[in-house]
mmCIF file of C-alpha atoms in Angstrom:
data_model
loop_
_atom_site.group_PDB
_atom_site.id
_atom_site.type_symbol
_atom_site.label_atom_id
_atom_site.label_comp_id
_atom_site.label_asym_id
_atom_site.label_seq_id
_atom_site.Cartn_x
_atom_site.Cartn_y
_atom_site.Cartn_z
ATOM 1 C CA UNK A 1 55.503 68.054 108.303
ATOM 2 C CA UNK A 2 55.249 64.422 106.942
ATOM 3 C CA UNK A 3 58.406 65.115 104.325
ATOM 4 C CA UNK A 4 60.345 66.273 107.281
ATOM 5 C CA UNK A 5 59.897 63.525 109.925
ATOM 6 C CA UNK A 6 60.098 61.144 106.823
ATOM 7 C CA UNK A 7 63.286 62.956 105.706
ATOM 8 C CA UNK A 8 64.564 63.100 109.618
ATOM 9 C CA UNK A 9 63.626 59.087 109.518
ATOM 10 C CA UNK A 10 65.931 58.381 106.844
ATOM 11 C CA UNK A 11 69.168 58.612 108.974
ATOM 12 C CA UNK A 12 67.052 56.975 112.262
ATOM 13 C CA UNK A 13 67.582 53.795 113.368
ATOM 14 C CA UNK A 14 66.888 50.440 112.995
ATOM 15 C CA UNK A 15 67.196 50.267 109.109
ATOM 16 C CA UNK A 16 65.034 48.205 107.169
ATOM 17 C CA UNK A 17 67.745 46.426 104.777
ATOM 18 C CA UNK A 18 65.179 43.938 103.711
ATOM 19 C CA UNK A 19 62.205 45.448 103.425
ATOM 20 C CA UNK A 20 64.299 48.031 101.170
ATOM 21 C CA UNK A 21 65.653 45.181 98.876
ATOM 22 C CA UNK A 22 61.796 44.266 98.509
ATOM 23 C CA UNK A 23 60.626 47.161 97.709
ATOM 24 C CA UNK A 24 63.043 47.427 94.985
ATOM 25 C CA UNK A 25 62.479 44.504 93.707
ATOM 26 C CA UNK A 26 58.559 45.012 92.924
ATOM 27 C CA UNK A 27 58.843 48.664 91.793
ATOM 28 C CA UNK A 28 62.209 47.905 90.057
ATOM 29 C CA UNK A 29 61.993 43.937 88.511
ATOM 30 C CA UNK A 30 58.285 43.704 88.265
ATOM 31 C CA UNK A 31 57.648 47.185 86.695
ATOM 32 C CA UNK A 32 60.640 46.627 84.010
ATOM 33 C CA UNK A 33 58.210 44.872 81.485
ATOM 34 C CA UNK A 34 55.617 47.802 81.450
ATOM 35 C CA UNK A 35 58.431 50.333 81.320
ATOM 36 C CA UNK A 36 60.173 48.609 78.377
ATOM 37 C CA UNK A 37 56.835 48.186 76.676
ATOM 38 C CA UNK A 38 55.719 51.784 76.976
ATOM 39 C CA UNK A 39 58.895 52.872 75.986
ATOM 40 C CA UNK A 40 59.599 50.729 72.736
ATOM 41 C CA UNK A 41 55.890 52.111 71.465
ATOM 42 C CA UNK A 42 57.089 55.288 72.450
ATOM 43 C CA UNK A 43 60.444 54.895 70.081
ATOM 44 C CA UNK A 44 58.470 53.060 67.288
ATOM 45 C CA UNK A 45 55.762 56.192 67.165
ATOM 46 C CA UNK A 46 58.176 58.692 67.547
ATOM 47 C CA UNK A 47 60.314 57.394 64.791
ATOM 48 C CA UNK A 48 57.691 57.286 62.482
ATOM 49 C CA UNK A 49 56.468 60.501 63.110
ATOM 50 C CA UNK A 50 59.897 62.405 62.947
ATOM 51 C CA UNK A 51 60.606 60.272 59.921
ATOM 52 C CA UNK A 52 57.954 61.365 58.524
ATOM 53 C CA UNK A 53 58.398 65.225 58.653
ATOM 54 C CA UNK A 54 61.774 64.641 58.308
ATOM 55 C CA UNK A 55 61.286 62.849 54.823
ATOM 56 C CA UNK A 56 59.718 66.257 53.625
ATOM 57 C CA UNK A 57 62.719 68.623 54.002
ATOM 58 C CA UNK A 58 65.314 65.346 53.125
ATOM 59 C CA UNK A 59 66.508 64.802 56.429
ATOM 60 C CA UNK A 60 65.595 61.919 57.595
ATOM 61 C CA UNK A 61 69.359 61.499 57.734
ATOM 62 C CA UNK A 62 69.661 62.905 61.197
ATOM 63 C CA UNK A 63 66.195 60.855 62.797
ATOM 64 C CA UNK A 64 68.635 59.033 65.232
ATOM 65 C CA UNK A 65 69.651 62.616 66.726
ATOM 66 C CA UNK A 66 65.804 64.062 66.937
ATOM 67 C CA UNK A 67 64.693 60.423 68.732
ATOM 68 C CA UNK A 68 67.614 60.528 71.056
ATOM 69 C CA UNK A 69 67.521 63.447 72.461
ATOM 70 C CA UNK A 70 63.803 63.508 72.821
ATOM 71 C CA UNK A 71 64.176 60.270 74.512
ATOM 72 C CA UNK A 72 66.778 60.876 76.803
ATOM 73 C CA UNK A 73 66.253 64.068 77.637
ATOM 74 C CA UNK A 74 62.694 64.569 78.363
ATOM 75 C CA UNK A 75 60.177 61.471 77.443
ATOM 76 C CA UNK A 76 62.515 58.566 79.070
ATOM 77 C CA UNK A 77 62.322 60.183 82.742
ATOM 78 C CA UNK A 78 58.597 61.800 82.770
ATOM 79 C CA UNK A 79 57.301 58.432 80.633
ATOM 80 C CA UNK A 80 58.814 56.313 83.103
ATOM 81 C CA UNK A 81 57.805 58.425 86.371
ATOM 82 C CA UNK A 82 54.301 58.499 85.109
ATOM 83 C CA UNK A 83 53.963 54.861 85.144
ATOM 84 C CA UNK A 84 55.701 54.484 88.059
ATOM 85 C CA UNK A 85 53.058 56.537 89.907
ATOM 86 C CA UNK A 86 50.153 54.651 88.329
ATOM 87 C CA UNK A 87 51.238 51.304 89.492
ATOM 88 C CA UNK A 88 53.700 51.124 92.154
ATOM 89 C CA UNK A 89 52.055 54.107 93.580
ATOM 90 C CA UNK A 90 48.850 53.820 93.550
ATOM 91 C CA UNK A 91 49.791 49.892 94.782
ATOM 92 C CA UNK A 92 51.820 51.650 97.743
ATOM 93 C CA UNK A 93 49.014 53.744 98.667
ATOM 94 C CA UNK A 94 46.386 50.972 98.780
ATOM 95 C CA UNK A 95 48.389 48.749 100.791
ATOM 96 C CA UNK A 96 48.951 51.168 103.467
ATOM 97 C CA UNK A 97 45.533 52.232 103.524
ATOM 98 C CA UNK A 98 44.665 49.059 103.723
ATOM 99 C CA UNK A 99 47.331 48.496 107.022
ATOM 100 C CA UNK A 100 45.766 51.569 108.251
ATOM 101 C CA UNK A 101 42.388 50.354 107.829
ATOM 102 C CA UNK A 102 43.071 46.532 109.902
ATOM 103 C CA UNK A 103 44.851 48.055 112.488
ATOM 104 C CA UNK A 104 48.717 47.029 111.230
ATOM 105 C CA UNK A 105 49.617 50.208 111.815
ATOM 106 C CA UNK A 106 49.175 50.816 115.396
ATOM 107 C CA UNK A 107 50.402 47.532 115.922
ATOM 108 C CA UNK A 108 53.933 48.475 114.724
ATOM 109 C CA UNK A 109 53.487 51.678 117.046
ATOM 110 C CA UNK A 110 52.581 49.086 120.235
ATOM 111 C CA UNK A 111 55.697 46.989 119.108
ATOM 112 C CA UNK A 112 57.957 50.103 119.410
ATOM 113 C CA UNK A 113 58.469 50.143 115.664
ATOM 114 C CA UNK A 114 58.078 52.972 113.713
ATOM 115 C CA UNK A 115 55.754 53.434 110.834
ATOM 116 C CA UNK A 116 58.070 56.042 108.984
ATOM 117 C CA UNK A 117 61.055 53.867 109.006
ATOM 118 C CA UNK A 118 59.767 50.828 108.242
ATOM 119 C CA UNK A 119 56.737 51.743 105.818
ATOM 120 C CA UNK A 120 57.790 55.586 104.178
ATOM 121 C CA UNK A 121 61.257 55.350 103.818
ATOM 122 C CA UNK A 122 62.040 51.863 102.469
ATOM 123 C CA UNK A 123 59.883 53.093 99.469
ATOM 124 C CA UNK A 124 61.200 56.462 99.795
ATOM 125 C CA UNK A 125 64.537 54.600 99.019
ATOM 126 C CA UNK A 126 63.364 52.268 96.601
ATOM 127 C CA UNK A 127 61.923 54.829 94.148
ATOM 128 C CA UNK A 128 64.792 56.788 94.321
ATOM 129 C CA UNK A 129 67.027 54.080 93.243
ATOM 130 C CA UNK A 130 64.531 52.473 90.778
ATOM 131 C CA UNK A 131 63.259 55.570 89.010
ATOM 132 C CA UNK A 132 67.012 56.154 87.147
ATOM 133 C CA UNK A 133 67.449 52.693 86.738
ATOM 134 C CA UNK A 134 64.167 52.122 84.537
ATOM 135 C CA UNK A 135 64.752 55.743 83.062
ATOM 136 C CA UNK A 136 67.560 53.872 81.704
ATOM 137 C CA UNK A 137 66.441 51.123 80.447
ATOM 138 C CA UNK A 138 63.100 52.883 78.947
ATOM 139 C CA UNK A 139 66.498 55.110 76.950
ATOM 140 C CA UNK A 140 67.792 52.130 75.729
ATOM 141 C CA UNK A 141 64.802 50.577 74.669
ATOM 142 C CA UNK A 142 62.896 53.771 73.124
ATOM 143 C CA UNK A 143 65.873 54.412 71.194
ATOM 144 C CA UNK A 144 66.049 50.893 69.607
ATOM 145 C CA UNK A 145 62.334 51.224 68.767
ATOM 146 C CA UNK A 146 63.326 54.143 67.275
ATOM 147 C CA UNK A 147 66.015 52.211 64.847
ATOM 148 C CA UNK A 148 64.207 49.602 64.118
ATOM 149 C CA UNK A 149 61.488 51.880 62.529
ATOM 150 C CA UNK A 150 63.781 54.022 60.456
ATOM 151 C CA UNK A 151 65.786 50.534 59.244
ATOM 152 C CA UNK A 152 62.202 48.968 58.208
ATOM 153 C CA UNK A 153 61.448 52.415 56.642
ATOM 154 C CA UNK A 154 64.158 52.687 54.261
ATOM 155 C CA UNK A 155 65.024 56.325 56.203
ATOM 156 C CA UNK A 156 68.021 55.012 57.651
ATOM 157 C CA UNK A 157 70.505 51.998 57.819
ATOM 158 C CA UNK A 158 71.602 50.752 61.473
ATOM 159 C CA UNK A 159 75.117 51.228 61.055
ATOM 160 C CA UNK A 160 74.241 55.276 60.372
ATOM 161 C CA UNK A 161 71.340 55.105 63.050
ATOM 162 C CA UNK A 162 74.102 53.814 65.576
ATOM 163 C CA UNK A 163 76.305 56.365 64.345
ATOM 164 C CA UNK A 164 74.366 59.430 64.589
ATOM 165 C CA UNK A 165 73.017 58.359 68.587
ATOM 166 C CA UNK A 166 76.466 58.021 69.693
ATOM 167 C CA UNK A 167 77.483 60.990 67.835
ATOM 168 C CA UNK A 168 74.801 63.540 69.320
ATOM 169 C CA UNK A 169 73.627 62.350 72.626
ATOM 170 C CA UNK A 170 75.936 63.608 75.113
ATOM 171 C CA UNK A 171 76.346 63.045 79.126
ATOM 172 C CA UNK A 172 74.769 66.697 79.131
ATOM 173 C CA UNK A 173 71.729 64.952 77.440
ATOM 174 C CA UNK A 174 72.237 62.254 79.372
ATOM 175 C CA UNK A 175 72.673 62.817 82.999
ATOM 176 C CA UNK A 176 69.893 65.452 83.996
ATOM 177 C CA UNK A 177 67.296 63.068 82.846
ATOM 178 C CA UNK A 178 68.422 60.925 85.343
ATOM 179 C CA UNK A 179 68.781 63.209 88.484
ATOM 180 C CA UNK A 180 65.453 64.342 87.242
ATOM 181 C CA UNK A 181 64.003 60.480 87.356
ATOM 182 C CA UNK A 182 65.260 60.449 91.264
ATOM 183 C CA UNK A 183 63.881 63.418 92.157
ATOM 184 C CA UNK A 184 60.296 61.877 90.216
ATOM 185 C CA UNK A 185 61.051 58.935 92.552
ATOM 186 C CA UNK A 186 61.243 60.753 95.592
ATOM 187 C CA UNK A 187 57.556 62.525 94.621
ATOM 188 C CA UNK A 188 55.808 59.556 93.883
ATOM 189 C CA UNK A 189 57.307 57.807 97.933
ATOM 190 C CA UNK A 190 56.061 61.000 99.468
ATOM 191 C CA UNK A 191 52.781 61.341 97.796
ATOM 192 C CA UNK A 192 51.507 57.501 97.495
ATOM 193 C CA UNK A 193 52.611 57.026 101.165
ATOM 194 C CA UNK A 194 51.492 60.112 102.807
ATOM 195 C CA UNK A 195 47.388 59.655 100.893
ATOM 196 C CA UNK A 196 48.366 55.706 102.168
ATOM 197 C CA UNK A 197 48.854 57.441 105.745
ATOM 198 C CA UNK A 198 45.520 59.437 105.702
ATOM 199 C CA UNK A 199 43.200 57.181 103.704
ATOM 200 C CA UNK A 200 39.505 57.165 105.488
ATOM 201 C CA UNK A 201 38.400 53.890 106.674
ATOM 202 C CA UNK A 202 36.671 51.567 104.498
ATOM 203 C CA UNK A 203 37.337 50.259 101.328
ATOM 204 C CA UNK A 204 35.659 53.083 99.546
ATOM 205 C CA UNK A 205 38.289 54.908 101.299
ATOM 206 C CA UNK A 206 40.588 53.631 100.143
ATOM 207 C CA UNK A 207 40.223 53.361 96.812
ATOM 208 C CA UNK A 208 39.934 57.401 97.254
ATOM 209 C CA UNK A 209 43.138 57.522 98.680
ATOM 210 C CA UNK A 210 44.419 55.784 96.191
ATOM 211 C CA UNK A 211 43.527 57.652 93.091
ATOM 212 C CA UNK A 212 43.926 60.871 94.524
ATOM 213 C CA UNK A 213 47.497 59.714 95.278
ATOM 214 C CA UNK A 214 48.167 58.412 91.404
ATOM 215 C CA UNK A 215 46.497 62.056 89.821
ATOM 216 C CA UNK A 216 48.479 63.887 92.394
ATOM 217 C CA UNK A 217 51.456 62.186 91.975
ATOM 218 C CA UNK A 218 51.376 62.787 88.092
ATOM 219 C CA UNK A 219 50.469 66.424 88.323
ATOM 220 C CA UNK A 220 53.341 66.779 90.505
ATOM 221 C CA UNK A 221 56.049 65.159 88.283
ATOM 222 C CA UNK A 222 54.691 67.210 85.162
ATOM 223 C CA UNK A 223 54.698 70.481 87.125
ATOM 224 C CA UNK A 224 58.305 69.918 89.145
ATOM 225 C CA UNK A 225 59.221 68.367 85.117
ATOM 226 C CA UNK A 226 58.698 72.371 83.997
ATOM 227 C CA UNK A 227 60.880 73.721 86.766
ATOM 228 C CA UNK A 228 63.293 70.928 86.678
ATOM 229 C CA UNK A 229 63.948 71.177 83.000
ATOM 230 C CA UNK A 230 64.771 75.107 83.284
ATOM 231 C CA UNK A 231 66.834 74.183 86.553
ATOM 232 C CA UNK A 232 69.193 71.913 84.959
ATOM 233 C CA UNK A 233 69.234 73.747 81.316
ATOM 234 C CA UNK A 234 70.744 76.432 83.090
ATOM 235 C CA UNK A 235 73.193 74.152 84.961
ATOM 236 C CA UNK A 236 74.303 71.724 82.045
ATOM 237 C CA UNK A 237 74.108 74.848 78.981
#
């Protein structure tokens, strides 16, 4: 019932324009540095473990194409949602618990505004616009890390590492990591706010609420990442 009246709030009256632009602002802006730092160790690891095997069989020719596509398609979007839904999440959770708890809540309700529109679906919005954004940026960035390892290594030169990315990754590679980094977006709104919603009282509470929001949330982008992936193999193949 809560996705549906949240869902049903979305095209309700008054809209929140500010409280939107907020909201994307401290999941987007203030979660890009731990995004882009996850991501480049992500690259630089990834590079020099492909490298690696690739080394064996002489191959290390095509490392670009192998950290690309596992980038783009797969660890970009679920890297990016995960840490999402540690700390904006779990952040979104506590905060409305912690309305919930002093009472800020029913004062909304006694000033005829409602909690859905102005609390649920500015973040609602928020991560659905910031989750493809970062994804894109945690690309960009895991793929340089990627480079720069296989340059230092003496496995490939950047002009050939440039080559081979542009060569192989594809808008099929490309795009269904990003519809599957909005739909990540739009878990992580429902689940931190509704545990926000229905947090006991207290500060022990609380702090319940909020990591059973931030395990929940990340069980739920792994599992919808299985059905997703099969989803949109079948679409884009």
């Amino acid at each position: 019932m809560f996705i549906i009246k949240t869902l049903k709030s979305v095209f309700e009256r008054p809209f929140f324009f500010s409280e939107i632009i907020k909201q994307i602002y401290i999941i987007g802006a203030d979660g890009l540095p731990l995004i882009a730092t996850a991501a480049a160790a992500v690259g630089i690891v990834l590079g020099l473990q492909t490298g690696a095997t690739l080394h064996r069989f002489g191959a290390q020719k095509y490392i670009a194409a192998i950290v690309g596509l596992s980038i783009v398609r797969e660890l970009g979007p679920v890297l990016t949602a995960l840490l999402v839904a540690s700390r904006s999440g779990s952040g979104i959770t506590a905060e409305i618990g912690a309305m919930k708890v002093t009472q800020q809540i029913d004062a909304l309700r006694v000033s005829a505004i409602s909690p859905l529109n102005y609390l649920v679906v500015p973040r609602l919005i928020a991560c659905t616009i910031c989750l493809p954004l970062l994804t894109v940026i945690a690309d960009v960035v895991g793929i340089i890390g990627g480079g720069i390892v296989s340059v230092f290594t003496g496995l490939s030169t950047a002009g050939w590492y440039a080559k081979v990315t542009a060569q192989f990754i594809e808008f099929e590679d490309f795009f269904p990591g990003l519809i599957k980094a909005a739909f990540f977006g739009g878990i992580i709104a429902w689940i931190s706010t509704y545990f926000g919603f229905n947090a006991p009282r207290g500060t022990q509470g609380i702090g319940k609420a909020t990591t059973t929001a931030v395990v929940t949330a990340c069980l739920a982008i792994l599992i919808s990442d299985v059905i997703l992936t099969k989803i949109l193999l079948m679409v884009f193949s």
